[in-house]
Coordinates of C-alpha atoms in Angstrom, one line a residue:
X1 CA 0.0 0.0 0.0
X2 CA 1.2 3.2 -1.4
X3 CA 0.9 6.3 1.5
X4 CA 1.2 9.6 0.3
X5 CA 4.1 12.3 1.6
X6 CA 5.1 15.5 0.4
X7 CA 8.5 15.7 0.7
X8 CA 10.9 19.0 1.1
X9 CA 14.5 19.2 0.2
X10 CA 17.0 21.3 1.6
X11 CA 20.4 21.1 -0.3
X12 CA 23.6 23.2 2.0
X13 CA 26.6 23.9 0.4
X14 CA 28.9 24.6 2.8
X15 CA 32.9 25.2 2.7
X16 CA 33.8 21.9 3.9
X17 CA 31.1 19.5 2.4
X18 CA 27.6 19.4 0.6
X19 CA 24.5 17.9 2.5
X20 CA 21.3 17.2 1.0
X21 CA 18.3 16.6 3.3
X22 CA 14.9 15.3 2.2
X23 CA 11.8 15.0 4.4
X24 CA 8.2 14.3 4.6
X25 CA 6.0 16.7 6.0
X26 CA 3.7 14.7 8.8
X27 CA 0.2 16.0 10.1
X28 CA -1.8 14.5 13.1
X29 CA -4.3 16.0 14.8
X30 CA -3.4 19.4 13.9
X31 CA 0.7 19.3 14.3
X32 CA 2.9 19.1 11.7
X33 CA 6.6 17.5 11.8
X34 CA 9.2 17.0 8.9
X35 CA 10.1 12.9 9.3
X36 CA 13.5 12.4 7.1
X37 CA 14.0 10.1 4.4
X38 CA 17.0 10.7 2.9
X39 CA 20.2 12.4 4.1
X40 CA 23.5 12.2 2.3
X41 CA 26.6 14.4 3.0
X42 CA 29.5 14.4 0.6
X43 CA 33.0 16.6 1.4
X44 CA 33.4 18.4 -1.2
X45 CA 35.8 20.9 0.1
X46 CA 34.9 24.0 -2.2
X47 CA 37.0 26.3 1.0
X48 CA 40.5 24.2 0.6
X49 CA 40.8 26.1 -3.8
X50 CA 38.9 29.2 -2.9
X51 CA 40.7 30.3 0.5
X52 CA 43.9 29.4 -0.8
X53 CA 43.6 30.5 -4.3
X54 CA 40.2 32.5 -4.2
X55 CA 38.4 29.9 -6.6
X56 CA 36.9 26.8 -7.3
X57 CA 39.4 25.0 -9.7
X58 CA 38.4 23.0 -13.0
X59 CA 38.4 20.0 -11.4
X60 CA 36.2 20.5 -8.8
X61 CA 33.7 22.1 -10.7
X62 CA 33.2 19.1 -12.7
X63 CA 33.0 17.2 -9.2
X64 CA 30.4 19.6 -8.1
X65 CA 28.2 19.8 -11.2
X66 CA 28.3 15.9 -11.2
X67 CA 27.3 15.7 -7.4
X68 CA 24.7 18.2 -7.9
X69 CA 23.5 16.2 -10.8
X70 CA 23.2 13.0 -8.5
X71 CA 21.1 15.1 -6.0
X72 CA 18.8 16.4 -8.7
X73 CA 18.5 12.9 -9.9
X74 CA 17.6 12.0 -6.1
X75 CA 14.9 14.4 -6.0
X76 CA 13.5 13.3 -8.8
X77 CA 13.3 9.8 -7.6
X78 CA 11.8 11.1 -4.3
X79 CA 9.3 13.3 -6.4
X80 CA 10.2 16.3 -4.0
X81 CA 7.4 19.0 -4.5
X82 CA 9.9 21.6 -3.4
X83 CA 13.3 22.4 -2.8
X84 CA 15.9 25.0 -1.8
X85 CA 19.2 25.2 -2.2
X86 CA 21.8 27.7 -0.5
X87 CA 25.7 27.9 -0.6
X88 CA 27.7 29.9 2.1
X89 CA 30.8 31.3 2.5
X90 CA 33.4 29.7 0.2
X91 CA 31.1 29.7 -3.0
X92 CA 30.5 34.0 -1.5
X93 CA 34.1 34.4 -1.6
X94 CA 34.5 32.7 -4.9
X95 CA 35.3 34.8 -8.2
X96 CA 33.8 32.4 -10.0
X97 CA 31.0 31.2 -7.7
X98 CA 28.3 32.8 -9.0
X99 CA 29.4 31.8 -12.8
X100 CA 29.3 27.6 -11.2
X101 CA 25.7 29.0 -10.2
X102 CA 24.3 30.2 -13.7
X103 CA 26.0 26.7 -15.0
X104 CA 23.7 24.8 -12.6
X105 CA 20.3 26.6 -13.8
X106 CA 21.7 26.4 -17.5
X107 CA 22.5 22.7 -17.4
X108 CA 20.9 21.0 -14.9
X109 CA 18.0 23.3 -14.1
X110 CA 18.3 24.0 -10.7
X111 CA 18.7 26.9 -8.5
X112 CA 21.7 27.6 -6.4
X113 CA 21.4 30.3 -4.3
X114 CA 24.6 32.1 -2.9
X115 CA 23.3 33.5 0.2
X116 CA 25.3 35.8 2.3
X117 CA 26.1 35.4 6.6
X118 CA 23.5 37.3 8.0
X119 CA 21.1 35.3 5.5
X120 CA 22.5 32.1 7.3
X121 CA 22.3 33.6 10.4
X122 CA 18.3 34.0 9.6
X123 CA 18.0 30.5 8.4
X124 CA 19.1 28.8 11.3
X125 CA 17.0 31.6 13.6
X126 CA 14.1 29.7 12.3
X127 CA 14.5 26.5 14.5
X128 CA 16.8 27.8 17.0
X129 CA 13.6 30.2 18.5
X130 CA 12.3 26.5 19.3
X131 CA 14.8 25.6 21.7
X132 CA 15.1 28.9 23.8
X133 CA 13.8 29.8 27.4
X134 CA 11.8 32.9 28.6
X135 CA 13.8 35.6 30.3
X136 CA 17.8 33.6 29.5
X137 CA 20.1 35.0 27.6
X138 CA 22.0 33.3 25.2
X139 CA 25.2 33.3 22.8
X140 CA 24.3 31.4 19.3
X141 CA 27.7 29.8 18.1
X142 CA 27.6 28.3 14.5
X143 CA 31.1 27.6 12.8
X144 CA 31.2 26.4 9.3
X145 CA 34.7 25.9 7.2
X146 CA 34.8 29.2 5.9
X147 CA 32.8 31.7 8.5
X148 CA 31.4 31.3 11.8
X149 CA 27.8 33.2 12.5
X150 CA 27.0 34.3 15.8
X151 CA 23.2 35.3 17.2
X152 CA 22.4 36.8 20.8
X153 CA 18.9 36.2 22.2
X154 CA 17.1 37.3 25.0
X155 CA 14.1 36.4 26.6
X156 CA 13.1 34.2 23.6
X157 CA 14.4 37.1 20.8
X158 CA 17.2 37.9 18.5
X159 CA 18.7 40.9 19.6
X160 CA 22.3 41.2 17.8
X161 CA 24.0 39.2 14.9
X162 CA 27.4 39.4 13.3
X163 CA 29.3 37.3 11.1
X164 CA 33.0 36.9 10.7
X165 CA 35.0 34.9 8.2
X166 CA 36.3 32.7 10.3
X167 CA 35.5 28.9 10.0
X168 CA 37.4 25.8 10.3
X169 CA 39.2 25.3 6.7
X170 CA 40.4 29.2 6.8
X171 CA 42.2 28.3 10.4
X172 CA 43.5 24.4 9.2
X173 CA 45.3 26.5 6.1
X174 CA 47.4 29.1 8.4
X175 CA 48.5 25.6 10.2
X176 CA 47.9 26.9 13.4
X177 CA 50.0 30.6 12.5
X178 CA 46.8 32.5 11.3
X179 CA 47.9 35.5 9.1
X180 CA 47.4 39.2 9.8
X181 CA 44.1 39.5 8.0
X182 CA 43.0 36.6 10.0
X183 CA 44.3 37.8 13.2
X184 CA 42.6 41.1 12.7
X185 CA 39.1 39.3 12.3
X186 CA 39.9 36.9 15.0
X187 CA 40.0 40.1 17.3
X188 CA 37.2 41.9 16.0
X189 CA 35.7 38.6 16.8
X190 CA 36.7 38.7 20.1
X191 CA 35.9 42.4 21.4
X192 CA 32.8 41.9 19.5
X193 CA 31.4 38.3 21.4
X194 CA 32.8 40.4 25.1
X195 CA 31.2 43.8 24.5
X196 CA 27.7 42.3 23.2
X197 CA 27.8 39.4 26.0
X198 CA 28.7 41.5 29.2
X199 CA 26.1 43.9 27.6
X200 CA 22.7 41.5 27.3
X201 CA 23.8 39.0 29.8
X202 CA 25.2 36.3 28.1
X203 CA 24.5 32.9 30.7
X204 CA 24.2 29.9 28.4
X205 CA 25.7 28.8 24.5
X206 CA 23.8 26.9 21.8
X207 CA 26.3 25.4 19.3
X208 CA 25.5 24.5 15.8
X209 CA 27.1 22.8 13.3
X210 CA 28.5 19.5 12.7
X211 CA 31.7 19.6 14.6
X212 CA 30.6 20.7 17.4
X213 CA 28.0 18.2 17.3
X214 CA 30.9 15.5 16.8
X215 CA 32.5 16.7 19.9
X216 CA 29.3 16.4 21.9
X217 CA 29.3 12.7 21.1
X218 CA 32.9 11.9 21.8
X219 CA 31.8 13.4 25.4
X220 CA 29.2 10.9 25.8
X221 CA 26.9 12.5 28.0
X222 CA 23.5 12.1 29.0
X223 CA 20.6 12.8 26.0
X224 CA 20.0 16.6 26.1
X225 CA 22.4 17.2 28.9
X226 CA 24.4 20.6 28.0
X227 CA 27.9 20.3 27.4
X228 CA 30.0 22.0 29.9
X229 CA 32.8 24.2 28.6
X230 CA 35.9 22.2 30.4
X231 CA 35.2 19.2 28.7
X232 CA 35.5 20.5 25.5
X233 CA 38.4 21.7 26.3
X234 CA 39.5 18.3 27.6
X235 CA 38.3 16.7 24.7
X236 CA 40.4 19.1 22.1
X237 CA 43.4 18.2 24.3
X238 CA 42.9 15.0 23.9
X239 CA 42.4 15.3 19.5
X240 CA 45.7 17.5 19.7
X241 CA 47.4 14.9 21.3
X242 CA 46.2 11.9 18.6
X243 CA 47.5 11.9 15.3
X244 CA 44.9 11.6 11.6
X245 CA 45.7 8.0 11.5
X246 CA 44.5 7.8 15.4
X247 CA 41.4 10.2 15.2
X248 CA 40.5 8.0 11.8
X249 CA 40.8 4.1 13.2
X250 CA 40.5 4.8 17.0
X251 CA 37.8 7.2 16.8
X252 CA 36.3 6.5 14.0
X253 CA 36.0 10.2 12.6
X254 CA 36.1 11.2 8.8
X255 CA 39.1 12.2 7.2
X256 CA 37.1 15.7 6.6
X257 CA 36.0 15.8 10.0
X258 CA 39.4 14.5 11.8
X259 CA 41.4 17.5 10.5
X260 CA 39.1 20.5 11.1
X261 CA 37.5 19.4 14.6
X262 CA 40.1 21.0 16.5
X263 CA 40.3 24.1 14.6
X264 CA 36.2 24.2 14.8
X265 CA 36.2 23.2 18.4
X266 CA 38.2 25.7 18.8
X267 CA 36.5 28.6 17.8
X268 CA 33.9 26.8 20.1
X269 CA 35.9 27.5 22.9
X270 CA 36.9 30.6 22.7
X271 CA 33.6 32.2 22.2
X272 CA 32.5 30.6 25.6
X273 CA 35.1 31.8 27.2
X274 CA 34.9 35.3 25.7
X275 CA 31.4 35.1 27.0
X276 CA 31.8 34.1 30.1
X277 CA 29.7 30.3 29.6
X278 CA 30.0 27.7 31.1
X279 CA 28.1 25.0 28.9
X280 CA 26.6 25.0 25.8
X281 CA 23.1 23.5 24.2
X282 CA 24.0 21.3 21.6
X283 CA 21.0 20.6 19.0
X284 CA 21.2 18.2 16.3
X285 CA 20.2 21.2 14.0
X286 CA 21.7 23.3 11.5
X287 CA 20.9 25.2 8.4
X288 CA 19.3 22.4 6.5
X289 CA 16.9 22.3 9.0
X290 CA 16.4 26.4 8.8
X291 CA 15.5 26.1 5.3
X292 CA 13.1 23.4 5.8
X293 CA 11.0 25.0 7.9
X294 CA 11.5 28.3 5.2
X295 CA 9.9 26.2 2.2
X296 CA 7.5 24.3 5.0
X297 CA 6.2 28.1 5.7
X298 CA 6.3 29.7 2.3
X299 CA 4.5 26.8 0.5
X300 CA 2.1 25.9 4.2
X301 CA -1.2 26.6 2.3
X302 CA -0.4 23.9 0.0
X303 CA 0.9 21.4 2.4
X304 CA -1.8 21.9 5.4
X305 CA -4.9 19.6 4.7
X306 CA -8.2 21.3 4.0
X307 CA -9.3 20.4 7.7
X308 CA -6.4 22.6 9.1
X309 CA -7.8 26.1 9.9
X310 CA -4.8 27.2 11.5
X311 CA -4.4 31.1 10.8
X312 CA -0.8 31.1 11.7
X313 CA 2.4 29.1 10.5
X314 CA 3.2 26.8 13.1
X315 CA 6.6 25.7 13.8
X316 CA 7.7 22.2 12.5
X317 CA 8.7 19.4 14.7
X318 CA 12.4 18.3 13.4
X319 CA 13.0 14.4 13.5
X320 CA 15.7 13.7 12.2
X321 CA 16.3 9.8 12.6
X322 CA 16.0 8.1 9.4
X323 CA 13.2 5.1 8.8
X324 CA 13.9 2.1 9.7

């Protein structure tokens, strides 16, 4: 028996890798959740040519137009209703990033939208406003390969944003000796995490983003326990002190992920400690999930049954274990 879903895709082309999401939008009884059916990630690594070289070579372009060729195919297969598809910063800092875009509509058809850090920032705001408590403050931490995006909220709204192109990949290339343009934003970074958290209050951190997430499993703590700040440090002593080959076969971390969790981690780090927290909420969300619930709300009228009289959008439920 054949049971109808209308299925969403959200496609983030990040510096570091490319992950493709695509979920069914459930309804019972008047709430609506997105159920996943299909994830794949692939580590493309756009931010290794177009931070050392300020763009994406021939080679990888063919990569990319063939991978992006395999997710439209994907789609198709899924008979996706709608999609959306955003790249971040390396693609931004790209010369030829926007040309790889037009090639992707010409070609294949599809729309790549290059979409700028505060844009991200916004994305992510959608499902973050979920997680957040009335009258606490909080420091938003999300740290991609090639900029990290930071929100403040209080009592349940977003009241500063800033992002600085700082991310994992631009900190693996300066091998630990970051240059003086990445020094300068590193500061700026700095004075501007201190002056906006000793101004709103800062007491708690919500970290997004899939090292981060990484490093809350290797500390193995309770389900939705918040991950104090010393053990993250503990845990990036411990990565310094293990070489690839260790992190790889004793860890069992990505080669991707192996090299740029200590970088990310920390950034991590030293924004809690800029901002004075001591643990941080660590939600199995991210930007895929913030453009989800974008195409959930912009196409709602369509997707709620003819029994829903809701006036308002409601916020989706994210569930993001796979079938099966």
């Amino acid at each position: 028996m054949e049971y109808p879903l209308l299925k969403l895709a959200a496609i983030d082309i990040g510096s570091n890798a490319v992950r493709c999401q695509i979920s069914a939008v459930l309804e019972y009884e008047g709430a609506y959740r997105l159920k996943r059916v299909e994830y794949v990630r692939y580590p493309l690594r756009l931010g290794e040519d177009v931070f050392a070289t300020g763009h994406i070579s021939p080679e990888k372009e063919e990569k990319f137009v063939k991978f992006m060729h395999a997710l439209k195919l994907l789609m198709d297969v899924h008979d996706v209703a709608h999609y959306l598809i955003c790249s971040t910063s390396a693609m931004r800092s790209a010369d030829n990033g926007q040309a790889i875009a037009d090639r992707m509509q010409r070609e294949l058809g599809i729309k790549v939208q290059i979409i700028d850090g505060q844009a991200e920032a916004a994305y992510v705001n959608r499902v973050i406003m979920q997680l957040l408590e009335d009258k606490r403050h909080y420091l938003h931490i999300d740290v991609g390969g090639g900029s990290t995006e930071f929100n403040l909220y209080s009592d349940r709204k977003k009241i500063a944003s800033q992002s600085f192109e700082v991310g994992s990949i631009r900190r693996l290339q300066q091998n630990g000796q970051p240059g003086e343009a990445l020094q300068d934003t590193w500061q700026r970074m700095e004075q501007w995490v201190k002056d906006n958290s000793r101004r709103f209050h800062v007491t708690r951190a919500i970290g997004t983003g899939g090292n981060i997430n990484k490093i809350y499993s290797l500390a193995q703590l309770p389900a939705d326990q918040p991950l104090p700040r010393k053990r993250i440090s503990d845990i990036l002593t411990r990565l310094r002190g293990m070489s690839m080959d260790e992190r790889v076969n004793l860890l069992m971390l990505n080669p991707d992920r192996a090299d740029v969790i200590v970088p990310a981690g920390q950034i991590y780090l030293s924004a809690m400690e800029w901002s004075g927290a001591k643990d941080m909420l660590v939600p199995d969300i991210g930007l895929k999930d913030g453009m989800l619930q974008a195409l959930f709300e912009d196409h709602f009228e369509e997707i709620r049954p003819v029994t829903d009289h809701t006036l308002r959008v409601p916020y989706l439920t994210i569930q993001n274990d796979s079938e099966s």
